[in-house]
Amino acid sequence: MAYARDWAPESLVFGLSFSGGGTRAAALAYGVLEELARTPVVVKGKHQRMLDLVETISAVSGGSYPAAYYGLYGDRIFKDFESHFLKRDVQSEIASSFFSPANLFNMSSPYYGRSDVTAEYLDQTLFDGHTFADLDRAIRQSGRPFVLINATDMARTSRFEFTQDQFDLLCSDLGSYKVSRAVAASSAVPVIFSPITLSNYSGRCTQATPEWITDGLRARHDSVRRYAIASDVSSYLDADKRKYIHLLDGGLSDNLGLRALLDRLTLAGPTGLADIYQRKNLRRLVRIVVNAQARHEYPQLDQYAEVPTLSAIAFAVGNTTDRYNVETLAYARTSLEESAKALAARQAAAGEPDGDDVQAMLIEISFDDLDSEEERAYFNALPTSFNLPPEAVDRLREAGARLLRNSPDYQKLVRELPALR
């Protein structure tokens, strides 16, 4: 994931993570992109925008829509993403498409499901038939961020990322895969949508087991996390046991889009960020996490002795994702801080200029940081759907921009950028 641009500081690693949460998540992330585009900075003596310094966007479910759209189209997102997605009743349009004669016939096949219909809808209305080769071209020709879309492997409930490294394990080509299908997989809420299915061709290409997998499988007693990652990934190397990979909503395994970074840190070790990004002297490790989690309540649950209803049970199950988010954020802060300390020690020992000045910033954008209790209640009451009132979309955009703008860490980063090289 080394995508340094000559206009960006070599000493800065700057990425975004967009959470799930339907249009609520997409609009909040869009507001953050708007604020990044509006923030002027001086880098290497030249005037830039903060948005132009972003190297990676890792996204899941609702957050994958603005991430993929910006990756493909750049600043066009600020002209037509509202009308094409945010303020469009995507939910009703997809539901209607299920009942078209052609799709009713197609869905009579056991090999074609509701997520296949959704992918075709997105291909026609949002992504214009573009593939991951187009995303890669946008990185190399236009300097756009590397976009990582995350889904969940249904069989192992583990994170599945749409990267060529992941597809290499399947002996498959990501470049020819449509972006719309990846986004449909990332937002395939169980029961409502069917899984998106991939064929596993492992063994049909020249393929050696990556060394990190072998090392990870040996490290069970040294690192449970490394072993778990290696175990999940190594399962793709046996196409006899895993002929097909069924993918569901990425929020089931990581609803913040943060685990891709954390998995890489786990595998590479505390100083591994410098190697991952191929940088000699890192000073700022920055990740903005747009967390659209809504804290719903079920006050009547604790008021009655009767066996809880199915809706109450569904509420409790949904809350497990929220609890997992808390653990992920805490783990991310600790991992980034440890990486910063280890890098500072290594760079100082190597005599790198300012090598001991390494700082990690995890900037979370969430409704919890809103000052107004009334405003927090409003956003927490918004449903996870793909159809919100235009007023809600506008308020989400404004809130995302304001929360980023008011972040002390973000303000500090803007002040420090002119000194970074």
Short mmCIF file of C-alpha atoms in Angstrom, two decimals:
data_model
loop_
_atom_site.label_atom_id
_atom_site.label_comp_id
_atom_site.label_asym_id
_atom_site.label_seq_id
_atom_site.Cartn_x
_atom_site.Cartn_y
_atom_site.Cartn_z
CA MET A 1 0.00 0.00 0.00
CA ALA A 2 2.75 2.47 -0.97
CA TYR A 3 1.08 5.26 -2.95
CA ALA A 4 3.16 8.32 -2.10
CA ARG A 5 2.66 11.33 -4.35
CA ASP A 6 5.40 13.89 -5.05
CA TRP A 7 3.18 16.74 -3.77
CA ALA A 8 2.59 15.05 -0.40
CA PRO A 9 5.06 14.87 2.51
CA GLU A 10 7.05 11.63 2.61
CA SER A 11 6.90 11.80 6.40
CA LEU A 12 3.08 11.69 6.49
CA VAL A 13 0.84 8.61 6.28
CA PHE A 14 -2.73 9.87 5.98
CA GLY A 15 -5.77 7.62 5.58
CA LEU A 16 -9.53 7.62 6.06
CA SER A 17 -11.90 4.93 7.34
CA PHE A 18 -15.63 5.08 6.54
CA SER A 19 -18.02 3.04 8.67
CA GLY A 20 -21.24 1.29 7.79
CA GLY A 21 -24.69 2.72 8.46
CA GLY A 22 -26.52 3.12 5.14
CA THR A 23 -27.11 6.63 3.82
CA ARG A 24 -26.45 7.96 7.34
CA ALA A 25 -22.84 6.74 7.03
CA ALA A 26 -22.49 7.83 3.40
CA ALA A 27 -23.68 11.39 4.13
CA LEU A 28 -21.47 11.78 7.22
CA ALA A 29 -18.42 10.58 5.26
CA TYR A 30 -19.35 12.88 2.37
CA GLY A 31 -19.37 15.84 4.76
CA VAL A 32 -15.86 14.92 5.90
CA LEU A 33 -14.68 14.76 2.27
CA GLU A 34 -16.20 18.20 1.68
CA GLU A 35 -14.35 19.65 4.67
CA LEU A 36 -11.06 18.07 3.59
CA ALA A 37 -11.54 19.64 0.14
CA ARG A 38 -12.22 23.04 1.74
CA THR A 39 -9.16 22.97 4.02
CA PRO A 40 -6.17 24.80 2.44
CA VAL A 41 -2.68 23.79 3.55
CA VAL A 42 0.86 24.64 2.55
CA VAL A 43 2.94 21.55 1.79
CA LYS A 44 6.49 21.66 0.47
CA GLY A 45 6.01 25.39 -0.05
CA LYS A 46 2.95 24.91 -2.27
CA HIS A 47 -0.74 25.47 -1.64
CA GLN A 48 -2.70 22.22 -1.49
CA ARG A 49 -5.96 20.83 -0.10
CA MET A 50 -6.06 18.37 2.77
CA LEU A 51 -8.06 16.02 0.56
CA ASP A 52 -5.18 15.77 -1.91
CA LEU A 53 -2.95 14.33 0.83
CA VAL A 54 -5.20 11.34 1.56
CA GLU A 55 -3.49 8.11 0.45
CA THR A 56 -5.98 5.41 1.41
CA ILE A 57 -9.69 5.04 2.14
CA SER A 58 -10.85 1.84 3.81
CA ALA A 59 -14.62 1.53 3.78
CA VAL A 60 -17.43 -0.79 4.69
CA SER A 61 -21.13 -1.03 3.83
CA GLY A 62 -22.71 2.45 3.54
CA GLY A 63 -19.29 4.09 3.68
CA SER A 64 -18.14 2.15 0.62
CA TYR A 65 -20.43 4.21 -1.66
CA PRO A 66 -18.70 7.61 -1.28
CA ALA A 67 -15.29 5.90 -1.02
CA ALA A 68 -15.66 4.06 -4.33
CA TYR A 69 -17.30 7.05 -6.02
CA TYR A 70 -14.49 9.41 -5.02
CA GLY A 71 -11.88 6.83 -5.99
CA LEU A 72 -13.36 6.59 -9.47
CA TYR A 73 -14.50 10.14 -10.18
CA GLY A 74 -12.54 12.46 -7.90
CA ASP A 75 -14.03 15.92 -7.40
CA ARG A 76 -17.04 15.02 -9.54
CA ILE A 77 -18.41 13.60 -6.27
CA PHE A 78 -19.11 17.17 -5.12
CA LYS A 79 -21.25 17.84 -8.19
CA ASP A 80 -23.55 14.84 -8.52
CA PHE A 81 -23.21 12.37 -5.63
CA GLU A 82 -26.10 14.01 -3.83
CA SER A 83 -28.51 13.56 -6.73
CA HIS A 84 -27.12 10.16 -7.79
CA PHE A 85 -27.18 8.64 -4.32
CA LEU A 86 -27.55 10.65 -1.10
CA LYS A 87 -30.90 12.29 -1.91
CA ARG A 88 -32.24 9.47 -4.00
CA ASP A 89 -34.60 6.79 -2.73
CA VAL A 90 -32.12 4.03 -3.54
CA GLN A 91 -33.87 1.64 -1.18
CA SER A 92 -37.22 1.80 -2.99
CA GLU A 93 -35.61 1.69 -6.42
CA ILE A 94 -33.67 -1.46 -5.55
CA ALA A 95 -36.78 -3.05 -4.01
CA SER A 96 -38.76 -2.24 -7.16
CA SER A 97 -36.08 -3.77 -9.35
CA PHE A 98 -36.54 -7.07 -7.52
CA PHE A 99 -40.00 -7.35 -9.04
CA SER A 100 -39.18 -6.61 -12.66
CA PRO A 101 -40.10 -9.58 -14.89
CA ALA A 102 -36.48 -10.15 -15.90
CA ASN A 103 -35.20 -10.15 -12.33
CA LEU A 104 -38.03 -12.31 -11.04
CA PHE A 105 -37.05 -14.86 -13.67
CA ASN A 106 -33.33 -14.52 -12.87
CA MET A 107 -33.94 -14.89 -9.14
CA SER A 108 -35.73 -18.17 -9.72
CA SER A 109 -32.23 -19.57 -10.24
CA PRO A 110 -30.36 -20.69 -7.11
CA TYR A 111 -27.27 -18.97 -8.52
CA TYR A 112 -28.74 -15.46 -8.68
CA GLY A 113 -29.91 -13.50 -5.66
CA ARG A 114 -31.06 -10.09 -4.46
CA SER A 115 -27.50 -8.79 -4.15
CA ASP A 116 -26.89 -9.63 -7.81
CA VAL A 117 -29.87 -7.43 -8.66
CA THR A 118 -28.48 -4.71 -6.39
CA ALA A 119 -25.07 -4.90 -8.05
CA GLU A 120 -26.63 -4.46 -11.50
CA TYR A 121 -28.65 -1.50 -10.26
CA LEU A 122 -25.50 0.15 -8.83
CA ASP A 123 -23.59 -0.61 -12.00
CA GLN A 124 -26.18 1.22 -14.08
CA THR A 125 -26.96 4.16 -11.79
CA LEU A 126 -23.74 4.88 -9.93
CA PHE A 127 -20.59 3.16 -11.16
CA ASP A 128 -21.04 3.10 -14.95
CA GLY A 129 -19.63 -0.38 -15.44
CA HIS A 130 -16.25 0.54 -13.95
CA THR A 131 -13.91 -2.14 -12.64
CA PHE A 132 -11.04 -2.21 -10.18
CA ALA A 133 -8.69 -1.65 -13.10
CA ASP A 134 -10.32 1.77 -13.42
CA LEU A 135 -9.75 2.44 -9.70
CA ASP A 136 -6.10 1.47 -10.11
CA ARG A 137 -5.80 3.74 -13.16
CA ALA A 138 -7.22 6.64 -11.16
CA ILE A 139 -4.51 6.12 -8.53
CA ARG A 140 -1.65 6.06 -11.01
CA GLN A 141 -2.84 8.72 -13.45
CA SER A 142 -4.76 11.12 -11.21
CA GLY A 143 -3.19 10.58 -7.79
CA ARG A 144 -6.42 9.42 -6.19
CA PRO A 145 -6.42 7.44 -2.92
CA PHE A 146 -6.19 3.67 -2.82
CA VAL A 147 -9.74 2.51 -2.02
CA LEU A 148 -10.13 -0.67 0.00
CA ILE A 149 -13.67 -2.09 0.13
CA ASN A 150 -14.35 -4.61 2.89
CA ALA A 151 -16.92 -7.41 3.07
CA THR A 152 -17.36 -10.43 5.37
CA ASP A 153 -16.56 -14.04 4.47
CA MET A 154 -19.80 -15.79 5.42
CA ALA A 155 -18.20 -19.15 6.26
CA ARG A 156 -15.62 -17.77 8.67
CA THR A 157 -17.20 -14.38 9.56
CA SER A 158 -13.77 -12.92 8.81
CA ARG A 159 -12.94 -9.73 6.95
CA PHE A 160 -12.57 -10.05 3.17
CA GLU A 161 -10.95 -7.19 1.31
CA PHE A 162 -11.15 -6.40 -2.38
CA THR A 163 -7.42 -6.17 -3.10
CA GLN A 164 -5.28 -7.99 -5.63
CA ASP A 165 -3.35 -9.60 -2.78
CA GLN A 166 -6.59 -11.18 -1.58
CA PHE A 167 -7.58 -12.23 -5.11
CA ASP A 168 -4.12 -13.73 -5.69
CA LEU A 169 -5.01 -16.34 -3.09
CA LEU A 170 -8.01 -17.25 -5.27
CA CYS A 171 -5.90 -17.24 -8.47
CA SER A 172 -8.19 -14.52 -9.72
CA ASP A 173 -7.90 -11.07 -11.31
CA LEU A 174 -9.36 -8.19 -9.32
CA GLY A 175 -8.82 -5.76 -12.17
CA SER A 176 -11.67 -7.18 -14.22
CA TYR A 177 -14.07 -7.29 -11.24
CA LYS A 178 -16.81 -4.66 -11.19
CA VAL A 179 -16.76 -2.07 -8.41
CA SER A 180 -20.55 -2.33 -8.14
CA ARG A 181 -20.34 -5.98 -7.07
CA ALA A 182 -17.77 -5.22 -4.37
CA VAL A 183 -19.95 -2.41 -2.99
CA ALA A 184 -23.02 -4.67 -3.13
CA ALA A 185 -21.12 -7.34 -1.18
CA SER A 186 -19.89 -4.81 1.36
CA SER A 187 -23.47 -3.70 2.07
CA ALA A 188 -25.25 -7.07 1.76
CA VAL A 189 -27.16 -7.01 5.05
CA PRO A 190 -28.02 -10.62 6.01
CA VAL A 191 -31.57 -11.83 5.26
CA ILE A 192 -32.48 -8.60 3.43
CA PHE A 193 -29.84 -9.25 0.78
CA SER A 194 -28.27 -12.46 -0.47
CA PRO A 195 -24.51 -13.05 -0.42
CA ILE A 196 -22.29 -12.16 -3.36
CA THR A 197 -20.42 -15.28 -4.45
CA LEU A 198 -16.87 -15.63 -5.79
CA SER A 199 -15.32 -18.71 -7.39
CA ASN A 200 -12.07 -20.00 -5.93
CA TYR A 201 -9.49 -21.02 -8.56
CA SER A 202 -6.69 -21.63 -6.06
CA GLY A 203 -4.23 -24.22 -7.38
CA ARG A 204 -4.81 -23.32 -11.02
CA CYS A 205 -2.01 -20.76 -11.10
CA THR A 206 1.63 -20.69 -10.09
CA GLN A 207 1.11 -20.11 -6.43
CA ALA A 208 3.35 -20.36 -3.38
CA THR A 209 2.06 -19.95 0.13
CA PRO A 210 3.06 -16.43 1.25
CA GLU A 211 5.75 -16.51 3.90
CA TRP A 212 3.72 -14.37 6.29
CA ILE A 213 0.96 -17.02 6.33
CA THR A 214 3.43 -19.78 7.19
CA ASP A 215 5.00 -17.64 9.91
CA GLY A 216 1.60 -16.67 11.30
CA LEU A 217 0.40 -20.27 11.54
CA ARG A 218 3.51 -21.08 13.56
CA ALA A 219 2.99 -18.13 15.90
CA ARG A 220 -0.13 -19.24 17.74
CA HIS A 221 1.52 -18.98 21.14
CA ASP A 222 3.31 -15.74 20.25
CA SER A 223 0.39 -13.82 18.73
CA VAL A 224 -3.20 -15.01 18.72
CA ARG A 225 -4.12 -12.22 16.30
CA ARG A 226 -1.41 -13.13 13.78
CA TYR A 227 -2.44 -16.76 13.94
CA ALA A 228 -6.13 -15.93 13.44
CA ILE A 229 -5.42 -13.74 10.40
CA ALA A 230 -3.13 -16.37 8.86
CA SER A 231 -5.64 -19.14 9.54
CA ASP A 232 -8.49 -17.26 7.87
CA VAL A 233 -6.45 -16.29 4.83
CA SER A 234 -4.82 -19.71 4.38
CA SER A 235 -8.26 -21.27 4.03
CA TYR A 236 -8.51 -19.79 0.52
CA LEU A 237 -5.56 -21.87 -0.62
CA ASP A 238 -7.63 -25.08 -0.55
CA ALA A 239 -10.11 -24.82 -3.42
CA ASP A 240 -11.31 -28.39 -2.84
CA LYS A 241 -12.68 -27.38 0.55
CA ARG A 242 -13.62 -23.85 -0.42
CA LYS A 243 -14.80 -23.87 -4.02
CA TYR A 244 -16.93 -20.76 -3.52
CA ILE A 245 -16.60 -17.75 -1.23
CA HIS A 246 -19.89 -16.17 -0.11
CA LEU A 247 -19.66 -12.55 1.00
CA LEU A 248 -21.97 -10.52 3.23
CA ASP A 249 -22.05 -7.04 4.77
CA GLY A 250 -18.58 -5.96 5.88
CA GLY A 251 -20.01 -4.59 9.11
CA LEU A 252 -20.30 -8.13 10.46
CA SER A 253 -16.50 -8.35 10.75
CA ASP A 254 -15.48 -4.69 10.95
CA ASN A 255 -18.04 -1.89 10.96
CA LEU A 256 -15.43 0.88 11.09
CA GLY A 257 -13.17 0.04 8.16
CA LEU A 258 -10.22 0.02 10.57
CA ARG A 259 -9.30 -3.65 10.69
CA ALA A 260 -7.42 -3.58 7.37
CA LEU A 261 -4.86 -1.23 8.91
CA LEU A 262 -4.80 -3.14 12.19
CA ASP A 263 -4.30 -6.49 10.45
CA ARG A 264 -1.35 -5.08 8.55
CA LEU A 265 0.17 -3.70 11.74
CA THR A 266 -0.33 -7.06 13.45
CA LEU A 267 1.51 -8.85 10.66
CA ALA A 268 4.27 -6.29 10.17
CA GLY A 269 5.01 -5.49 13.81
CA PRO A 270 5.22 -2.11 15.61
CA THR A 271 7.70 -0.56 13.16
CA GLY A 272 6.03 -2.12 10.14
CA LEU A 273 4.22 0.99 8.93
CA ALA A 274 7.47 2.37 7.57
CA ASP A 275 7.94 -0.83 5.58
CA ILE A 276 4.29 -1.07 4.46
CA TYR A 277 4.38 2.46 3.04
CA GLN A 278 8.05 2.28 2.02
CA ARG A 279 8.97 5.47 3.86
CA LYS A 280 12.37 6.17 5.33
CA ASN A 281 11.41 8.76 7.94
CA LEU A 282 7.82 8.79 9.15
CA ARG A 283 6.68 11.50 11.54
CA ARG A 284 2.88 11.59 11.41
CA LEU A 285 0.56 8.56 11.33
CA VAL A 286 -2.93 9.94 10.79
CA ARG A 287 -6.21 8.09 10.43
CA ILE A 288 -9.60 9.83 10.34
CA VAL A 289 -12.37 7.41 11.30
CA VAL A 290 -15.87 8.46 10.29
CA ASN A 291 -18.05 6.50 12.70
CA ALA A 292 -21.76 6.79 11.87
CA GLN A 293 -22.79 4.47 14.69
CA ALA A 294 -26.21 5.40 16.06
CA ARG A 295 -26.79 4.58 19.71
CA HIS A 296 -30.34 3.29 19.79
CA GLU A 297 -32.08 2.50 23.06
CA TYR A 298 -34.75 -0.01 24.06
CA PRO A 299 -35.96 1.40 27.41
CA GLN A 300 -38.94 -0.94 27.79
CA LEU A 301 -36.66 -4.01 27.72
CA ASP A 302 -35.80 -3.68 31.41
CA GLN A 303 -39.32 -2.86 32.55
CA TYR A 304 -41.02 -6.24 32.15
CA ALA A 305 -40.42 -9.79 33.38
CA GLU A 306 -41.84 -11.44 30.25
CA VAL A 307 -39.56 -13.26 27.80
CA PRO A 308 -38.15 -10.54 25.49
CA THR A 309 -39.72 -10.24 22.05
CA LEU A 310 -37.95 -10.94 18.77
CA SER A 311 -37.50 -7.21 18.20
CA ALA A 312 -35.78 -6.90 21.60
CA ILE A 313 -33.51 -9.82 20.77
CA ALA A 314 -32.70 -8.24 17.38
CA PHE A 315 -31.83 -5.02 19.22
CA ALA A 316 -29.42 -6.91 21.50
CA VAL A 317 -27.79 -8.69 18.57
CA GLY A 318 -27.35 -5.38 16.76
CA ASN A 319 -25.68 -3.90 19.80
CA THR A 320 -22.88 -6.46 19.59
CA THR A 321 -21.57 -4.53 16.58
CA ASP A 322 -21.52 -1.35 18.65
CA ARG A 323 -19.54 -3.09 21.41
CA TYR A 324 -17.10 -4.45 18.82
CA ASN A 325 -16.60 -0.89 17.54
CA VAL A 326 -15.47 0.20 21.00
CA GLU A 327 -12.90 -2.59 21.14
CA THR A 328 -11.68 -1.84 17.63
CA LEU A 329 -11.19 1.86 18.39
CA ALA A 330 -9.33 1.11 21.62
CA TYR A 331 -7.13 -1.44 19.85
CA ALA A 332 -6.43 1.01 17.02
CA ARG A 333 -5.35 3.79 19.40
CA THR A 334 -3.02 1.46 21.27
CA SER A 335 -1.55 -0.04 18.09
CA LEU A 336 -0.88 3.33 16.48
CA GLU A 337 0.68 4.74 19.65
CA GLU A 338 2.92 1.68 20.00
CA SER A 339 3.90 1.97 16.34
CA ALA A 340 4.76 5.65 16.79
CA LYS A 341 6.98 4.92 19.81
CA ALA A 342 8.74 2.00 18.12
CA LEU A 343 9.33 3.98 14.94
CA ALA A 344 10.67 6.94 16.88
CA ALA A 345 13.18 4.71 18.66
CA ARG A 346 14.26 2.99 15.42
CA GLN A 347 14.60 6.22 13.44
CA ALA A 348 16.45 8.01 16.22
CA ALA A 349 18.89 5.10 16.51
CA ALA A 350 19.45 5.26 12.74
CA GLY A 351 20.24 8.98 12.97
CA GLU A 352 17.28 10.11 10.85
CA PRO A 353 16.62 13.88 11.05
CA ASP A 354 13.83 14.49 13.58
CA GLY A 355 13.51 10.72 13.73
CA ASP A 356 12.36 10.77 17.35
CA ASP A 357 9.40 13.06 16.51
CA VAL A 358 6.77 10.47 15.54
CA GLN A 359 3.14 11.05 16.49
CA ALA A 360 0.00 8.99 15.89
CA MET A 361 -3.38 10.67 15.46
CA LEU A 362 -6.63 8.74 15.43
CA ILE A 363 -9.32 11.33 14.74
CA GLU A 364 -12.79 9.91 15.30
CA ILE A 365 -15.82 11.67 13.82
CA SER A 366 -18.89 10.49 15.71
CA PHE A 367 -22.20 11.72 17.04
CA ASP A 368 -20.90 11.28 20.60
CA ASP A 369 -18.74 14.38 20.15
CA LEU A 370 -21.65 16.69 19.35
CA ASP A 371 -22.19 19.25 22.11
CA SER A 372 -25.97 19.39 21.79
CA GLU A 373 -27.90 16.56 23.42
CA GLU A 374 -30.83 17.36 21.14
CA GLU A 375 -28.61 17.08 18.06
CA ARG A 376 -27.15 13.76 19.27
CA ALA A 377 -30.67 12.42 19.82
CA TYR A 378 -31.69 13.49 16.30
CA PHE A 379 -28.82 11.65 14.60
CA ASN A 380 -29.08 8.59 16.83
CA ALA A 381 -32.73 8.28 15.84
CA LEU A 382 -31.94 8.11 12.12
CA PRO A 383 -32.46 4.60 10.71
CA THR A 384 -29.88 2.50 8.91
CA SER A 385 -31.47 2.62 5.47
CA PHE A 386 -30.73 3.84 1.96
CA ASN A 387 -33.43 6.49 2.00
CA LEU A 388 -33.24 9.52 4.27
CA PRO A 389 -35.04 12.87 4.00
CA PRO A 390 -33.02 15.59 2.23
CA GLU A 391 -32.95 17.60 5.48
CA ALA A 392 -31.29 14.67 7.30
CA VAL A 393 -28.69 14.33 4.54
CA ASP A 394 -27.84 18.04 4.76
CA ARG A 395 -27.58 17.92 8.55
CA LEU A 396 -25.31 14.87 8.39
CA ARG A 397 -23.03 16.54 5.87
CA GLU A 398 -22.79 19.68 7.98
CA ALA A 399 -22.17 17.69 11.17
CA GLY A 400 -19.36 15.64 9.60
CA ALA A 401 -17.64 18.78 8.33
CA ARG A 402 -18.07 20.62 11.64
CA LEU A 403 -16.81 17.74 13.77
CA LEU A 404 -13.67 17.45 11.65
CA ARG A 405 -13.10 21.19 11.56
CA ASN A 406 -13.39 21.45 15.35
CA SER A 407 -11.13 18.47 16.10
CA PRO A 408 -8.04 19.63 18.06
CA ASP A 409 -5.93 16.91 16.44
CA TYR A 410 -7.07 17.97 12.97
CA GLN A 411 -6.26 21.61 13.71
CA LYS A 412 -2.84 20.55 15.01
CA LEU A 413 -2.16 18.54 11.86
CA VAL A 414 -3.03 21.52 9.63
CA ARG A 415 -0.64 23.73 11.62
CA GLU A 416 2.20 21.21 11.44
CA LEU A 417 1.96 20.30 7.74
CA PRO A 418 4.17 23.14 6.43
CA ALA A 419 7.08 21.74 8.47
CA LEU A 420 6.70 18.17 7.18
CA ARG A 421 8.83 17.01 4.29
#
